[in-house]
CSV table of C-alpha atoms in Angstrom, one decimal:
chain,number,residue,atom,x,y,z
Z,1,UNK,CA,150.4,-213.6,122.8
Z,2,UNK,CA,153.4,-211.2,122.2
Z,3,UNK,CA,153.9,-209.5,125.5
Z,4,UNK,CA,155.4,-211.1,128.6
Z,5,UNK,CA,153.1,-211.2,131.7
Z,6,UNK,CA,153.8,-209.8,135.1
Z,7,UNK,CA,152.1,-210.5,138.4
Z,8,UNK,CA,151.2,-207.2,140.2
Z,9,UNK,CA,149.2,-207.3,143.5
Z,10,UNK,CA,147.3,-210.4,142.7
Z,11,UNK,CA,146.6,-209.8,139.0
Z,12,UNK,CA,148.4,-211.2,135.9
Z,13,UNK,CA,148.8,-208.3,133.4
Z,14,UNK,CA,150.9,-207.5,130.3
Z,15,UNK,CA,154.3,-206.5,131.4
Z,16,UNK,CA,154.0,-203.3,129.4
Z,17,UNK,CA,151.1,-202.2,131.6
Z,18,UNK,CA,152.7,-203.0,134.9
Z,19,UNK,CA,153.5,-200.0,137.1
Z,20,UNK,CA,153.9,-198.8,140.7
Z,21,UNK,CA,153.0,-195.5,142.4
Z,22,UNK,CA,155.6,-192.8,142.7
Z,23,UNK,CA,154.8,-192.9,146.4
Z,24,UNK,CA,155.7,-196.6,146.7
Z,25,UNK,CA,158.1,-197.1,149.6
Z,26,UNK,CA,160.3,-199.4,147.5
Z,27,UNK,CA,160.9,-196.6,145.1
Z,28,UNK,CA,161.0,-193.7,147.7
Z,29,UNK,CA,163.2,-195.4,150.4
Z,30,UNK,CA,164.3,-198.8,149.0
Z,31,UNK,CA,161.9,-200.4,151.6
Z,32,UNK,CA,161.8,-203.6,149.7
Z,33,UNK,CA,163.2,-207.1,149.3
Z,34,UNK,CA,163.4,-209.7,146.5
Z,35,UNK,CA,164.6,-213.0,145.4
Z,36,UNK,CA,165.4,-214.4,142.0
Z,37,UNK,CA,165.3,-217.8,140.4
Z,38,UNK,CA,166.4,-219.0,137.0
Z,39,UNK,CA,164.9,-221.6,134.8
Z,40,UNK,CA,166.6,-224.5,133.1
Z,41,UNK,CA,164.7,-225.6,130.0
Z,42,UNK,CA,161.8,-223.5,131.3
Z,43,UNK,CA,161.8,-225.2,134.7
Z,44,UNK,CA,162.4,-223.3,138.0
Z,45,UNK,CA,165.5,-224.4,139.9
Z,46,UNK,CA,165.6,-224.5,143.7
Z,47,UNK,CA,162.1,-223.0,143.9
Z,48,UNK,CA,161.6,-223.8,147.6
Z,49,UNK,CA,165.1,-222.7,148.7
Z,50,UNK,CA,164.8,-219.3,147.1
Z,51,UNK,CA,161.3,-218.9,148.5
Z,52,UNK,CA,162.4,-219.6,152.0
Z,53,UNK,CA,165.2,-217.0,151.6
Z,54,UNK,CA,162.6,-214.5,150.4
Z,55,UNK,CA,160.5,-215.1,153.4
Z,56,UNK,CA,163.5,-214.7,155.7
Z,57,UNK,CA,164.2,-211.3,153.9
Z,58,UNK,CA,160.6,-210.2,154.5
Z,59,UNK,CA,160.9,-211.0,158.1
Z,60,UNK,CA,164.2,-209.1,158.4
Z,61,UNK,CA,162.7,-206.1,156.6
Z,62,UNK,CA,159.5,-206.3,158.7
Z,63,UNK,CA,157.3,-206.4,155.7
Z,64,UNK,CA,154.1,-208.4,156.0
Z,65,UNK,CA,153.2,-209.8,152.6
Z,66,UNK,CA,149.7,-211.1,153.3
Z,67,UNK,CA,150.3,-214.3,151.3
Z,68,UNK,CA,151.0,-217.8,152.5
Z,69,UNK,CA,154.2,-219.5,151.3
Z,70,UNK,CA,152.0,-221.8,149.2
Z,71,UNK,CA,150.3,-218.9,147.6
Z,72,UNK,CA,153.7,-217.3,146.8
Z,73,UNK,CA,154.9,-220.5,145.2
Z,74,UNK,CA,151.7,-221.0,143.2
Z,75,UNK,CA,151.8,-217.4,141.9
Z,76,UNK,CA,155.5,-217.8,140.8
Z,77,UNK,CA,154.9,-221.1,139.1
Z,78,UNK,CA,151.7,-219.8,137.4
Z,79,UNK,CA,153.6,-216.7,136.1
Z,80,UNK,CA,156.4,-218.8,134.6
Z,81,UNK,CA,153.9,-221.1,132.8
Z,82,UNK,CA,152.1,-218.0,131.3
Z,83,UNK,CA,155.4,-216.7,130.0
Z,84,UNK,CA,156.9,-219.9,128.6
Z,85,UNK,CA,155.3,-219.2,125.1
Z,86,UNK,CA,157.3,-216.0,124.9
Z,87,UNK,CA,160.6,-217.7,125.6
Z,88,UNK,CA,162.8,-217.9,122.5
Z,89,UNK,CA,164.7,-221.0,121.4
Z,90,UNK,CA,167.4,-222.1,123.9
Z,91,UNK,CA,166.8,-219.2,126.3
Z,92,UNK,CA,165.7,-219.3,129.9
Z,93,UNK,CA,164.2,-216.8,132.4
Z,94,UNK,CA,165.3,-214.9,135.4
Z,95,UNK,CA,162.2,-214.9,137.6
Z,96,UNK,CA,162.1,-212.2,140.3
Z,97,UNK,CA,159.7,-211.8,143.2
Z,98,UNK,CA,159.7,-208.3,144.7
Z,99,UNK,CA,157.8,-207.0,147.7
Z,100,UNK,CA,157.8,-203.4,148.9
Z,101,UNK,CA,156.4,-201.7,152.0
Z,102,UNK,CA,153.5,-200.4,150.0
Z,103,UNK,CA,152.5,-196.7,149.6
Z,104,UNK,CA,153.9,-193.8,151.6
Z,105,UNK,CA,151.5,-192.1,154.1
Z,106,UNK,CA,151.5,-188.4,154.7
Z,107,UNK,CA,150.6,-186.4,157.8
Z,108,UNK,CA,147.2,-185.0,157.7
Z,109,UNK,CA,146.1,-187.0,154.7
Z,110,UNK,CA,143.9,-190.2,154.6
Z,111,UNK,CA,145.9,-193.4,155.1
Z,112,UNK,CA,146.8,-194.8,151.7
Z,113,UNK,CA,149.0,-197.7,152.5
Z,114,UNK,CA,146.7,-200.7,152.2
Z,115,UNK,CA,149.4,-203.3,152.2
Z,116,UNK,CA,152.6,-204.2,150.4
Z,117,UNK,CA,153.3,-204.0,146.7
Z,118,UNK,CA,153.9,-207.5,145.3
Z,119,UNK,CA,155.5,-208.0,141.9
Z,120,UNK,CA,156.7,-211.1,140.1
Z,121,UNK,CA,158.3,-210.8,136.6
Z,122,UNK,CA,160.3,-212.8,134.1
Z,123,UNK,CA,163.1,-211.5,131.9
Z,124,UNK,CA,165.5,-213.6,129.7
Z,125,UNK,CA,168.9,-214.5,131.2
Z,126,UNK,CA,171.6,-212.2,129.6
Z,127,UNK,CA,173.1,-215.1,127.7
Z,128,UNK,CA,174.6,-213.0,125.0
Z,129,UNK,CA,176.2,-210.4,127.3
Z,130,UNK,CA,177.7,-213.1,129.5
Z,131,UNK,CA,178.6,-215.8,127.0
Z,132,UNK,CA,182.3,-214.5,126.7
Z,133,UNK,CA,182.8,-215.3,130.4
Z,134,UNK,CA,182.3,-219.0,129.6
Z,135,UNK,CA,184.8,-219.0,126.8
Z,136,UNK,CA,187.6,-216.8,128.3
Z,137,UNK,CA,186.7,-216.7,132.0
Z,138,UNK,CA,186.0,-213.6,134.1
Z,139,UNK,CA,188.4,-210.8,134.8
Z,140,UNK,CA,187.8,-210.1,138.5
Z,141,UNK,CA,189.0,-206.8,139.9
Z,142,UNK,CA,189.2,-205.9,143.5
Z,143,UNK,CA,187.4,-202.6,144.3
Z,144,UNK,CA,188.3,-200.0,146.9
Z,145,UNK,CA,184.6,-199.9,147.9
Z,146,UNK,CA,183.8,-202.4,150.6
Z,147,UNK,CA,180.7,-204.4,151.0
Z,148,UNK,CA,178.2,-202.9,153.5
Z,149,UNK,CA,179.2,-204.1,157.0
Z,150,UNK,CA,176.8,-206.7,158.6
Z,151,UNK,CA,176.2,-204.4,161.5
Z,152,UNK,CA,174.5,-201.9,159.1
Z,153,UNK,CA,172.4,-204.3,156.9
Z,154,UNK,CA,172.6,-208.0,157.0
Z,155,UNK,CA,174.2,-209.4,153.8
Z,156,UNK,CA,171.8,-212.3,154.1
Z,157,UNK,CA,168.7,-210.2,153.4
Z,158,UNK,CA,168.2,-209.6,149.7
Z,159,UNK,CA,167.0,-206.0,149.7
Z,160,UNK,CA,166.7,-203.7,146.7
Z,161,UNK,CA,169.5,-201.5,148.1
Z,162,UNK,CA,172.0,-202.5,145.5
Z,163,UNK,CA,173.7,-199.1,145.2
Z,164,UNK,CA,176.8,-200.4,147.1
Z,165,UNK,CA,177.3,-203.1,144.5
Z,166,UNK,CA,176.3,-201.0,141.5
Z,167,UNK,CA,178.8,-198.2,142.4
Z,168,UNK,CA,181.5,-200.8,142.8
Z,169,UNK,CA,180.7,-202.3,139.4
Z,170,UNK,CA,180.5,-198.9,137.7
Z,171,UNK,CA,183.9,-197.9,139.1
Z,172,UNK,CA,185.5,-201.1,137.8
Z,173,UNK,CA,183.8,-200.9,134.5
Z,174,UNK,CA,185.1,-197.4,133.9
Z,175,UNK,CA,188.7,-198.5,134.1
Z,176,UNK,CA,188.4,-202.2,133.0
Z,177,UNK,CA,185.4,-202.7,130.6
Z,178,UNK,CA,184.1,-206.2,130.8
Z,179,UNK,CA,185.7,-206.9,134.2
Z,180,UNK,CA,183.6,-208.0,137.2
Z,181,UNK,CA,183.9,-206.1,140.5
Z,182,UNK,CA,185.1,-208.1,143.5
Z,183,UNK,CA,184.4,-206.4,146.8
Z,184,UNK,CA,186.3,-206.6,150.1
Z,185,UNK,CA,184.5,-206.7,153.5
Z,186,UNK,CA,184.9,-204.1,156.2
Z,187,UNK,CA,187.8,-206.1,157.6
Z,188,UNK,CA,189.8,-206.1,154.4
Z,189,UNK,CA,189.1,-209.7,153.4
Z,190,UNK,CA,187.5,-210.8,150.2
Z,191,UNK,CA,183.7,-210.6,150.4
Z,192,UNK,CA,181.9,-211.3,147.1
Z,193,UNK,CA,181.6,-210.2,143.5
Z,194,UNK,CA,178.9,-207.8,142.6
Z,195,UNK,CA,175.8,-210.1,142.8
Z,196,UNK,CA,177.8,-213.3,143.1
Z,197,UNK,CA,179.8,-215.5,145.5
Z,198,UNK,CA,183.5,-216.0,145.1
Z,199,UNK,CA,185.6,-219.2,145.5
Z,200,UNK,CA,189.2,-220.1,145.0
Z,201,UNK,CA,191.0,-223.4,144.7
Z,202,UNK,CA,194.3,-223.9,146.5
Z,203,UNK,CA,196.2,-227.2,146.4
Z,204,UNK,CA,193.1,-229.1,145.4
Z,205,UNK,CA,190.9,-227.6,148.1
Z,206,UNK,CA,188.1,-225.1,147.7
Z,207,UNK,CA,187.8,-221.9,149.9
Z,208,UNK,CA,185.0,-219.4,150.1
Z,209,UNK,CA,184.2,-216.5,152.5
Z,210,UNK,CA,181.9,-217.2,155.4
Z,211,UNK,CA,178.4,-215.8,155.4
Z,212,UNK,CA,179.3,-213.2,158.0
Z,213,UNK,CA,179.8,-210.6,155.3
Z,214,UNK,CA,178.3,-212.2,152.2
Z,215,UNK,CA,175.0,-213.4,151.0
Z,216,UNK,CA,174.4,-217.1,151.5
Z,217,UNK,CA,173.8,-217.7,147.8
Z,218,UNK,CA,171.6,-220.6,146.8
Z,219,UNK,CA,174.1,-221.5,144.0
Z,220,UNK,CA,176.9,-221.0,146.6
Z,221,UNK,CA,175.3,-223.8,148.6
Z,222,UNK,CA,174.9,-226.0,145.6
Z,223,UNK,CA,178.7,-225.6,144.9
Z,224,UNK,CA,179.5,-226.5,148.5
Z,225,UNK,CA,177.2,-229.6,148.3
Z,226,UNK,CA,178.8,-230.6,145.0
Z,227,UNK,CA,182.3,-230.4,146.6
Z,228,UNK,CA,181.1,-232.6,149.4
Z,229,UNK,CA,179.7,-235.1,146.9
Z,230,UNK,CA,182.9,-235.1,144.8
Z,231,UNK,CA,185.1,-235.5,147.8
Z,232,UNK,CA,186.7,-232.1,147.2
Z,233,UNK,CA,187.8,-230.4,150.5
Z,234,UNK,CA,185.7,-227.3,151.0
Z,235,UNK,CA,186.4,-224.6,153.6
Z,236,UNK,CA,184.3,-221.6,154.6
Z,237,UNK,CA,186.6,-219.0,156.2
Z,238,UNK,CA,188.0,-215.5,155.9
Z,239,UNK,CA,189.8,-215.2,152.6
Z,240,UNK,CA,192.6,-212.6,152.3
Z,241,UNK,CA,193.4,-210.9,149.0
Z,242,UNK,CA,196.9,-212.6,149.0
Z,243,UNK,CA,195.3,-216.0,149.5
Z,244,UNK,CA,193.0,-215.4,146.6
Z,245,UNK,CA,195.7,-213.9,144.4
Z,246,UNK,CA,198.0,-216.8,144.9
Z,247,UNK,CA,195.4,-219.5,144.3
Z,248,UNK,CA,195.5,-221.9,141.3
Z,249,UNK,CA,191.9,-221.5,140.3
Z,250,UNK,CA,188.8,-219.3,141.0
Z,251,UNK,CA,185.2,-219.2,140.2
Z,252,UNK,CA,182.0,-217.2,140.8
Z,253,UNK,CA,178.6,-218.6,141.6
Z,254,UNK,CA,175.2,-217.0,141.2
Z,255,UNK,CA,171.6,-217.8,140.1
Z,256,UNK,CA,172.3,-216.9,136.5
Z,257,UNK,CA,176.0,-217.7,136.2
Z,258,UNK,CA,175.6,-221.0,138.0
Z,259,UNK,CA,179.3,-221.8,138.3
Z,260,UNK,CA,181.6,-219.6,136.0
Z,261,UNK,CA,185.4,-219.6,135.9
Z,262,UNK,CA,187.4,-216.6,136.9
Z,263,UNK,CA,190.4,-216.3,134.6
Z,264,UNK,CA,192.3,-213.4,136.2
Z,265,UNK,CA,192.4,-211.4,139.5
Z,266,UNK,CA,193.6,-207.8,139.1
Z,267,UNK,CA,195.1,-208.9,135.7
Z,268,UNK,CA,197.0,-211.9,137.0
Z,269,UNK,CA,196.0,-215.1,135.3
Z,270,UNK,CA,195.2,-218.1,137.4
Z,271,UNK,CA,197.7,-220.8,136.5
Z,272,UNK,CA,195.4,-223.7,136.2
Z,273,UNK,CA,193.2,-222.0,133.5
Z,274,UNK,CA,189.6,-221.0,133.2
Z,275,UNK,CA,188.2,-223.4,134.1
Z,276,UNK,CA,190.8,-225.2,136.1
Z,277,UNK,CA,190.4,-229.0,136.7
Z,278,UNK,CA,188.6,-228.6,140.1
Z,279,UNK,CA,186.3,-225.8,138.8
Z,280,UNK,CA,185.5,-228.0,135.8
Z,281,UNK,CA,184.5,-230.9,138.0
Z,282,UNK,CA,182.1,-228.6,139.9
Z,283,UNK,CA,180.7,-227.0,136.7
Z,284,UNK,CA,180.1,-230.5,135.3
Z,285,UNK,CA,178.4,-231.5,138.5
Z,286,UNK,CA,176.2,-228.4,138.4
Z,287,UNK,CA,175.2,-229.2,134.8
Z,288,UNK,CA,174.3,-232.8,135.8
Z,289,UNK,CA,172.2,-231.5,138.7
Z,290,UNK,CA,170.1,-229.1,136.6
Z,291,UNK,CA,169.8,-231.6,133.7
Z,292,UNK,CA,171.3,-229.5,131.0
Z,293,UNK,CA,174.6,-228.1,129.7
Z,294,UNK,CA,174.3,-224.5,130.8
Z,295,UNK,CA,177.8,-223.7,129.5
Z,296,UNK,CA,176.8,-224.9,126.1
Z,297,UNK,CA,173.6,-222.8,126.4
Z,298,UNK,CA,175.7,-219.7,127.1
Z,299,UNK,CA,178.3,-220.4,124.3
Z,300,UNK,CA,175.5,-220.9,121.8
Z,301,UNK,CA,174.9,-217.2,122.0
Z,302,UNK,CA,178.6,-216.2,121.8
Z,303,UNK,CA,179.4,-213.4,119.4
Z,304,UNK,CA,182.2,-210.9,118.8
Z,305,UNK,CA,180.6,-208.4,121.1
Z,306,UNK,CA,182.1,-207.4,124.4
Z,307,UNK,CA,181.3,-209.1,127.7
Z,308,UNK,CA,179.0,-207.4,130.1
Z,309,UNK,CA,178.0,-208.2,133.7
Z,310,UNK,CA,174.5,-206.9,133.1
Z,311,UNK,CA,174.8,-204.8,136.2
């Protein structure tokens, strides 16, 4: 079998044949939510935690999926199993479960919305594009474009409305190719990187913004739990730019990055290196938890090409 498989509205079909209607509300209005896992050695990580967050997002967006939690889990696990034969050596998958509001209805026409559109798909983690981040660290750049305020859309609902982050990343990439956008919140504090959570290390303690204005990332929680287990002081609080700028270390967390060191903020190097000693402890703890050296996996795909966020 040469084509990856996608799950579309209850059917497993070749990815190349998967499609949605031009009248789908996810496409027309962004009326959709999603969540994403990654695999380690072909095995899904934090399956239940991501699924619970997806269900919370569905509730927030008022989308009724028509599947039980168990059915959603079974479909996800089944899809990964079907796609494992297409996984190349030393690679792993991003696995994304998307649900839209279904088809748009029109005044005076027969009702056409028979329920939500449900899609699950697998694509390889961008190991080649992001490998340089694990050798040199990430160049984080603060944007002028702030994260959407929580009074408008909750940051803890994973919706397909990513234009806010995409514009921030495009603006940074235009001036600093290979850099990663770091967005402020509506109050002027640090919020999150485009698609990832942000942490700094100051005097041996770790600090990260509260979830008032940022997504409660699953990998963010793993890092917090690792800090607790390693007896590293961890604080969730508002984080000003000056506090982040004057820290000794920094790192991003996300489903695909896991824990990745930030080398510079607005061009200023963090003095403890990338990774610094505290960040390295957390990275090693993450690798032990998932049962594989994910840093070595990234570095095995390192080339002379430029780094890219993939956004």
